[in-house]
Every structure is written in C-alpha cells, then in structure tokens.
Amino acid sequence: MNVNLEWYRVFYQVAKTGSLTRAAALLHITQPAVSHTLKQMEEQLGGSLFFRTSRGVQLTTEGKVLLGYIEQAFINVNMGEKAIAEMHNLDKGEIHIGASDTLCKYFLLPYLDRYRAEYPNIRIHVTNRTTPETIQLLKDGRIDFGIVSLPVTDRQVEVKESSAIQDCLVGGKGYSHLGNTIFTGEELGQYPILMLEKGASTRKYIDDYAVAHDMQIIPEIELGSIDLLVQFALRDFGLAFVIRDYVMNELREGSLVEIPLAAPIPKRHVGVATLRGVPLSAASSSFLSLLPDQRYNGIT
C-alpha cells in the first residue's frame, strides 16, 4: 500500500478536532478537500473511519485503532522537529573532528576549550591521525571535518587555509654553537638528523623541500610526533626539523637554538578539510567559525 502522509495528516487533525471545518482551517485547505481525502483513505483502507454527529464527527472503532498508531507517529515527528531545532540552536548535538597529535595540542586545543565553554551541550569527539589518515577518515564519513597540515590535494575534499606555520631546523644546547652557521645541504650531512616518520604530511613537505634544493637529508632517527622530536633535540640526539611556532618557548629560553638554512623552508598553512558537496551541521559550522583566517587554497 502506498502511504500518503498528507492523508494521515488530514486524518489526524480531523480526529483531534472532531470537525472537518476546524481541521481544514488548521491545514489551510478547503473543507471539501478534507472530505475528499477522508473518502480516499476509507476506500483504500476498506472501512469507515468517522461517523457524523450533531457536533461534528467521531471516530469509528477502526478509526480509533488507526489514531493510536498515527498519534504516536506524529508525536515522533514533532520530537524530531524539536530535536533539529535544538541542534540548530546548539542546545544539543555532536561534532567529530580528525587531527594529528601536534595540531590537536598546538592549534586545535584552545578552540576546543572556547567552544566547550560556549556550547556545553555539544559533544566533541576527536580522532588523532596523521593528515593522510585524517583525509581518509573524512572520505569514509567517520569525521565531520579535519584539521590538517597543508598542502593537501584531493578532488573529493575541499580545503581552506587557516593559520600559517613555519618549519625550521633546531638543535639543543649541545649544538648552540651552530646558531650563527648558515646550513646548506653539505653541512646537514655532517650531523645526525631527526625527522618525522614517513607517511606524515610534514615529513613529505620537508622531503619535497630537500629535493627542490638538491639536498640529501638522511635521518638518523625517525619519530612519530613533533613533541618527540623536540624531546630528542633537547637531549642533543641531533638536529630536528620542527615547526617553529610550536617551540617558541624553548627558543626563547635557549634550550633550543634555531639553525639558519641557506634556503629557508617556505611557510605553509594549517588547513580545514571538509568533504566536497556535503553540508556541515550547525554544530560543526559554529566550531569552524571560531578558527582564524580561513580561505580557499585554490584546489579545485
């Protein structure tokens, strides 16, 4: 049987008001249209739903049985509409975010604190993965948006640039004498190098930088996070490629020293990745509105 929801809406209003005229007024249709709809329903269901009285109409036994089901359905519809309204008003809902450990700690966390304070009823889920893994989570529909290290190129993903970040080479106190030395590829080859593991977008960015400047960078130690690189550099295990913005305290206090490069590493950006053509929820949109300097990065 084909279900015509408008028929059931008419039936519901007639049953609740006991009047074809009042139901027609509530539904903004004519009384003959109400009568015609009820007649079609009764023909399709094979029995009478109402009988006329001097005060209007009353439900038949069959009509009462049907109302019991229809009423619950419309209660659920109203609850659904209320839930959607609450989500748009940010009184409830949830967001799923993907980001690397480094971006969570140094970029995302302050905005999470602010968002939670403003919208305490929104549940926040964060999945820590590398940028390539975050992009895959997004394409699989497991997160609403990703905070990623640019560049990212994927036709299914729309990316906006946010804050700029600057990569640099640093060493611990044991290498402080190198702070006035401008390093080329040859100088780099004379010291142990610490880098992120392959697979991370930051590692790829540094590898591409090295190729572009005819540098051969062979890391002695490969680690899984910027934090670990910093800890190893602080203990003089070697020179580490890190993000300058995230080690400013160590540079100011002198526990790390930046090693100047003859060919400075170009700046790049933190990116906000969303799935192309998929609208964001009100909760996700409100969170992204907190993030700085978002603009399209030109990927089409």
Coordinates of N, CA, C and O in Angstrom, one line a residue, residues 44-125:
Q44 N -9.3 3.1 0.4 CA -8.1 2.4 0.3 C -8.0 1.4 1.5 O -7.5 0.3 1.3
L45 N -8.4 1.9 2.7 CA -8.3 1.0 3.9 C -9.4 0.0 4.0 O -9.3 -1.0 4.8
G46 N -10.5 0.3 3.2 CA -11.6 -0.7 3.2 C -12.6 -0.6 4.4 O -13.2 -1.6 4.8
G47 N -12.8 0.6 5.0 CA -13.7 0.7 6.1 C -13.9 2.2 6.5 O -13.1 3.0 6.1
S48 N -14.9 2.4 7.2 CA -15.2 3.8 7.7 C -14.3 4.2 8.8 O -14.0 3.4 9.7
L49 N -13.9 5.4 8.8 CA -13.0 6.0 9.9 C -13.7 6.9 10.8 O -13.4 7.1 12.0
F50 N -14.8 7.6 10.3 CA -15.6 8.5 11.1 C -17.1 8.3 10.9 O -17.4 7.8 9.8
F51 N -17.8 8.7 11.8 CA -19.3 8.9 11.6 C -19.7 10.2 12.0 O -19.1 10.8 13.0
R52 N -20.7 10.8 11.4 CA -21.2 12.1 11.7 C -22.1 12.2 12.9 O -22.9 11.2 13.1
T53 N -22.0 13.2 13.6 CA -22.9 13.5 14.8 C -23.4 15.0 14.7 O -22.9 15.7 13.8
S54 N -24.2 15.3 15.6 CA -24.8 16.7 15.5 C -23.7 17.7 15.9 O -23.8 18.9 15.6
R55 N -22.6 17.3 16.5 CA -21.5 18.2 16.9 C -20.3 18.1 16.0 O -19.3 18.7 16.2
G56 N -20.3 17.2 15.0 CA -19.2 17.1 14.1 C -19.0 15.7 13.7 O -20.0 15.0 13.2
V57 N -17.8 15.1 13.9 CA -17.5 13.7 13.5 C -16.8 13.1 14.7 O -16.1 13.7 15.5
Q58 N -17.0 11.7 14.8 CA -16.4 10.9 15.8 C -15.7 9.7 15.1 O -16.1 9.3 14.1
L59 N -14.7 9.2 15.8 CA -14.0 8.1 15.2 C -14.8 6.8 15.3 O -15.5 6.6 16.4
T60 N -14.8 6.0 14.3 CA -15.3 4.6 14.4 C -14.3 3.8 15.2 O -13.2 4.2 15.6
T61 N -14.6 2.5 15.5 CA -13.7 1.6 16.2 C -12.4 1.5 15.4 O -11.3 1.5 15.9
E62 N -12.5 1.3 14.0 CA -11.4 1.2 13.2 C -10.6 2.5 13.2 O -9.3 2.5 13.2
G63 N -11.3 3.7 13.2 CA -10.6 5.0 13.3 C -9.8 5.1 14.6 O -8.7 5.7 14.6
K64 N -10.4 4.7 15.7 CA -9.6 4.8 17.0 C -8.4 3.9 16.9 O -7.3 4.3 17.5
V65 N -8.4 2.7 16.3 CA -7.2 1.9 16.2 C -6.2 2.6 15.4 O -5.0 2.7 15.8
L66 N -6.6 3.2 14.3 CA -5.6 3.9 13.4 C -5.0 5.1 14.1 O -3.8 5.3 14.0
L67 N -5.9 5.8 14.8 CA -5.4 7.0 15.5 C -4.3 6.6 16.6 O -3.3 7.4 16.7
G68 N -4.4 5.5 17.2 CA -3.4 5.1 18.2 C -2.0 5.0 17.6 O -1.0 5.4 18.2
Y69 N -2.0 4.5 16.3 CA -0.7 4.4 15.6 C -0.2 5.8 15.1 O 0.9 6.2 15.2
I70 N -1.2 6.5 14.5 CA -0.9 7.7 13.8 C -0.5 8.8 14.8 O 0.5 9.6 14.6
E71 N -1.1 8.8 16.0 CA -0.8 9.8 17.0 C 0.7 9.6 17.5 O 1.4 10.6 17.6
Q72 N 1.1 8.4 17.7 CA 2.5 8.2 18.1 C 3.4 8.6 17.0 O 4.5 9.1 17.3
A73 N 3.0 8.3 15.7 CA 3.9 8.8 14.6 C 4.1 10.3 14.6 O 5.2 10.8 14.4
F74 N 3.0 11.0 14.8 CA 3.1 12.5 14.8 C 3.8 13.0 16.0 O 4.5 14.0 15.9
I75 N 3.7 12.3 17.1 CA 4.5 12.7 18.3 C 6.0 12.6 18.0 O 6.8 13.4 18.3
N76 N 6.3 11.5 17.3 CA 7.7 11.3 16.9 C 8.2 12.3 15.9 O 9.3 12.8 16.0
V77 N 7.3 12.7 15.0 CA 7.6 13.7 14.0 C 7.9 15.0 14.8 O 8.9 15.7 14.5
N78 N 7.0 15.4 15.7 CA 7.2 16.6 16.5 C 8.5 16.6 17.3 O 9.2 17.6 17.4
M79 N 8.8 15.4 17.9 CA 10.0 15.3 18.6 C 11.2 15.5 17.7 O 12.2 16.1 18.1
G80 N 11.1 14.9 16.5 CA 12.2 15.0 15.6 C 12.4 16.5 15.2 O 13.6 17.0 15.1
E81 N 11.4 17.2 14.9 CA 11.4 18.6 14.6 C 12.0 19.4 15.7 O 12.9 20.3 15.5
K82 N 11.6 19.1 16.9 CA 12.2 19.8 18.1 C 13.7 19.5 18.3 O 14.5 20.4 18.6
A83 N 14.1 18.2 18.0 CA 15.5 17.9 18.1 C 16.3 18.6 17.1 O 17.4 19.1 17.4
I84 N 15.8 18.8 15.9 CA 16.5 19.5 14.8 C 16.6 21.0 15.2 O 17.7 21.6 15.1
A85 N 15.5 21.5 15.8 CA 15.6 22.9 16.2 C 16.6 23.1 17.3 O 17.4 24.1 17.3
E86 N 16.7 22.2 18.3 CA 17.7 22.3 19.3 C 19.1 22.2 18.8 O 20.0 22.9 19.2
M87 N 19.3 21.3 17.7 CA 20.6 21.2 17.1 C 21.0 22.5 16.5 O 22.1 23.0 16.5
H88 N 20.0 23.2 15.8 CA 20.3 24.4 15.1 C 20.6 25.5 16.1 O 21.3 26.5 15.9
N89 N 19.9 25.4 17.3 CA 20.2 26.4 18.4 C 21.4 26.0 19.2 O 21.7 26.7 20.2
L90 N 22.0 24.9 18.8 CA 23.2 24.4 19.5 C 22.9 24.0 21.0 O 23.8 24.2 21.9
D91 N 21.7 23.6 21.3 CA 21.4 23.1 22.6 C 21.7 21.6 22.7 O 21.7 21.1 23.8
K92 N 21.9 20.9 21.6 CA 22.4 19.6 21.6 C 23.0 19.2 20.3 O 23.0 20.0 19.4
G93 N 23.7 18.1 20.2 CA 24.4 17.7 19.0 C 25.8 17.2 19.3 O 26.2 17.1 20.5
E94 N 26.5 16.9 18.3 CA 27.9 16.5 18.4 C 28.7 16.8 17.2 O 28.1 17.0 16.1
I95 N 30.0 16.9 17.4 CA 30.9 17.1 16.2 C 32.0 16.0 16.3 O 32.5 15.6 17.4
H96 N 32.5 15.6 15.1 CA 33.5 14.6 15.0 C 34.7 15.3 14.3 O 34.5 15.6 13.1
I97 N 35.9 15.4 14.9 CA 37.0 16.1 14.3 C 38.2 15.1 14.2 O 38.4 14.3 15.1
G98 N 38.9 15.2 13.1 CA 40.1 14.5 12.9 C 41.3 15.4 12.9 O 41.2 16.5 12.3
A99 N 42.4 15.1 13.6 CA 43.6 15.9 13.6 C 44.8 15.1 14.1 O 44.6 14.2 14.9
S100 N 46.0 15.6 13.8 CA 47.2 14.9 14.3 C 47.4 15.3 15.7 O 46.8 16.3 16.2
D101 N 48.3 14.6 16.4 CA 48.6 14.9 17.8 C 49.1 16.4 17.9 O 48.7 17.1 18.8
T102 N 50.0 16.7 17.0 CA 50.6 18.0 17.1 C 49.6 19.1 16.8 O 49.6 20.1 17.6
L103 N 48.8 19.0 15.8 CA 47.8 20.0 15.6 C 46.7 20.1 16.7 O 46.2 21.2 17.0
C104 N 46.4 19.0 17.3 CA 45.5 19.0 18.4 C 46.1 19.8 19.6 O 45.4 20.7 20.1
K105 N 47.3 19.6 19.9 CA 47.9 20.2 21.0 C 48.2 21.7 20.8 O 47.8 22.6 21.6
Y106 N 48.8 22.0 19.6 CA 49.2 23.4 19.4 C 48.3 24.3 18.7 O 48.4 25.5 18.8
F107 N 47.3 23.7 18.0 CA 46.4 24.5 17.2 C 45.0 24.4 17.7 O 44.3 25.4 18.0
L108 N 44.5 23.2 17.8 CA 43.1 22.9 18.0 C 42.6 23.1 19.4 O 41.5 23.6 19.7
L109 N 43.4 22.7 20.4 CA 43.0 22.7 21.8 C 42.4 24.0 22.3 O 41.4 24.0 23.0
P110 N 43.0 25.2 22.1 CA 42.4 26.4 22.6 C 41.0 26.7 22.0 O 40.2 27.2 22.8
Y111 N 40.8 26.3 20.8 CA 39.5 26.5 20.2 C 38.5 25.5 20.8 O 37.3 25.8 20.9
L112 N 38.9 24.3 21.1 CA 38.1 23.3 21.7 C 37.6 23.8 23.1 O 36.5 23.7 23.5
D113 N 38.6 24.4 23.9 CA 38.2 25.0 25.2 C 37.2 26.0 25.0 O 36.2 26.1 25.8
R114 N 37.4 26.9 24.1 CA 36.4 28.0 23.9 C 35.1 27.5 23.5 O 34.0 28.0 24.0
Y115 N 35.0 26.6 22.5 CA 33.8 26.0 22.0 C 33.0 25.3 23.2 O 31.8 25.5 23.3
R116 N 33.7 24.5 24.0 CA 33.1 23.8 25.0 C 32.5 24.8 26.0 O 31.4 24.5 26.6
A117 N 33.1 25.9 26.3 CA 32.6 26.9 27.2 C 31.4 27.6 26.7 O 30.4 27.9 27.4
E118 N 31.3 27.8 25.4 CA 30.2 28.5 24.7 C 29.0 27.5 24.5 O 27.8 27.9 24.6
Y119 N 29.3 26.3 24.2 CA 28.3 25.3 23.8 C 28.5 24.0 24.6 O 28.9 23.0 24.1
P120 N 28.2 24.0 25.9 CA 28.5 22.9 26.8 C 27.7 21.6 26.5 O 28.1 20.5 26.9
N121 N 26.6 21.8 25.7 CA 25.7 20.6 25.5 C 26.1 19.9 24.2 O 25.5 18.9 23.8
I122 N 27.1 20.4 23.5 CA 27.6 19.8 22.2 C 28.7 18.8 22.6 O 29.7 19.2 23.2
R123 N 28.5 17.5 22.2 CA 29.6 16.5 22.5 C 30.7 16.6 21.4 O 30.4 16.7 20.2
I124 N 31.9 16.6 21.9 CA 33.0 16.7 21.0 C 33.8 15.4 20.9 O 34.2 14.9 21.9
H125 N 34.0 14.9 19.7 CA 34.8 13.7 19.5 C 36.0 14.0 18.6 O 35.9 14.6 17.6

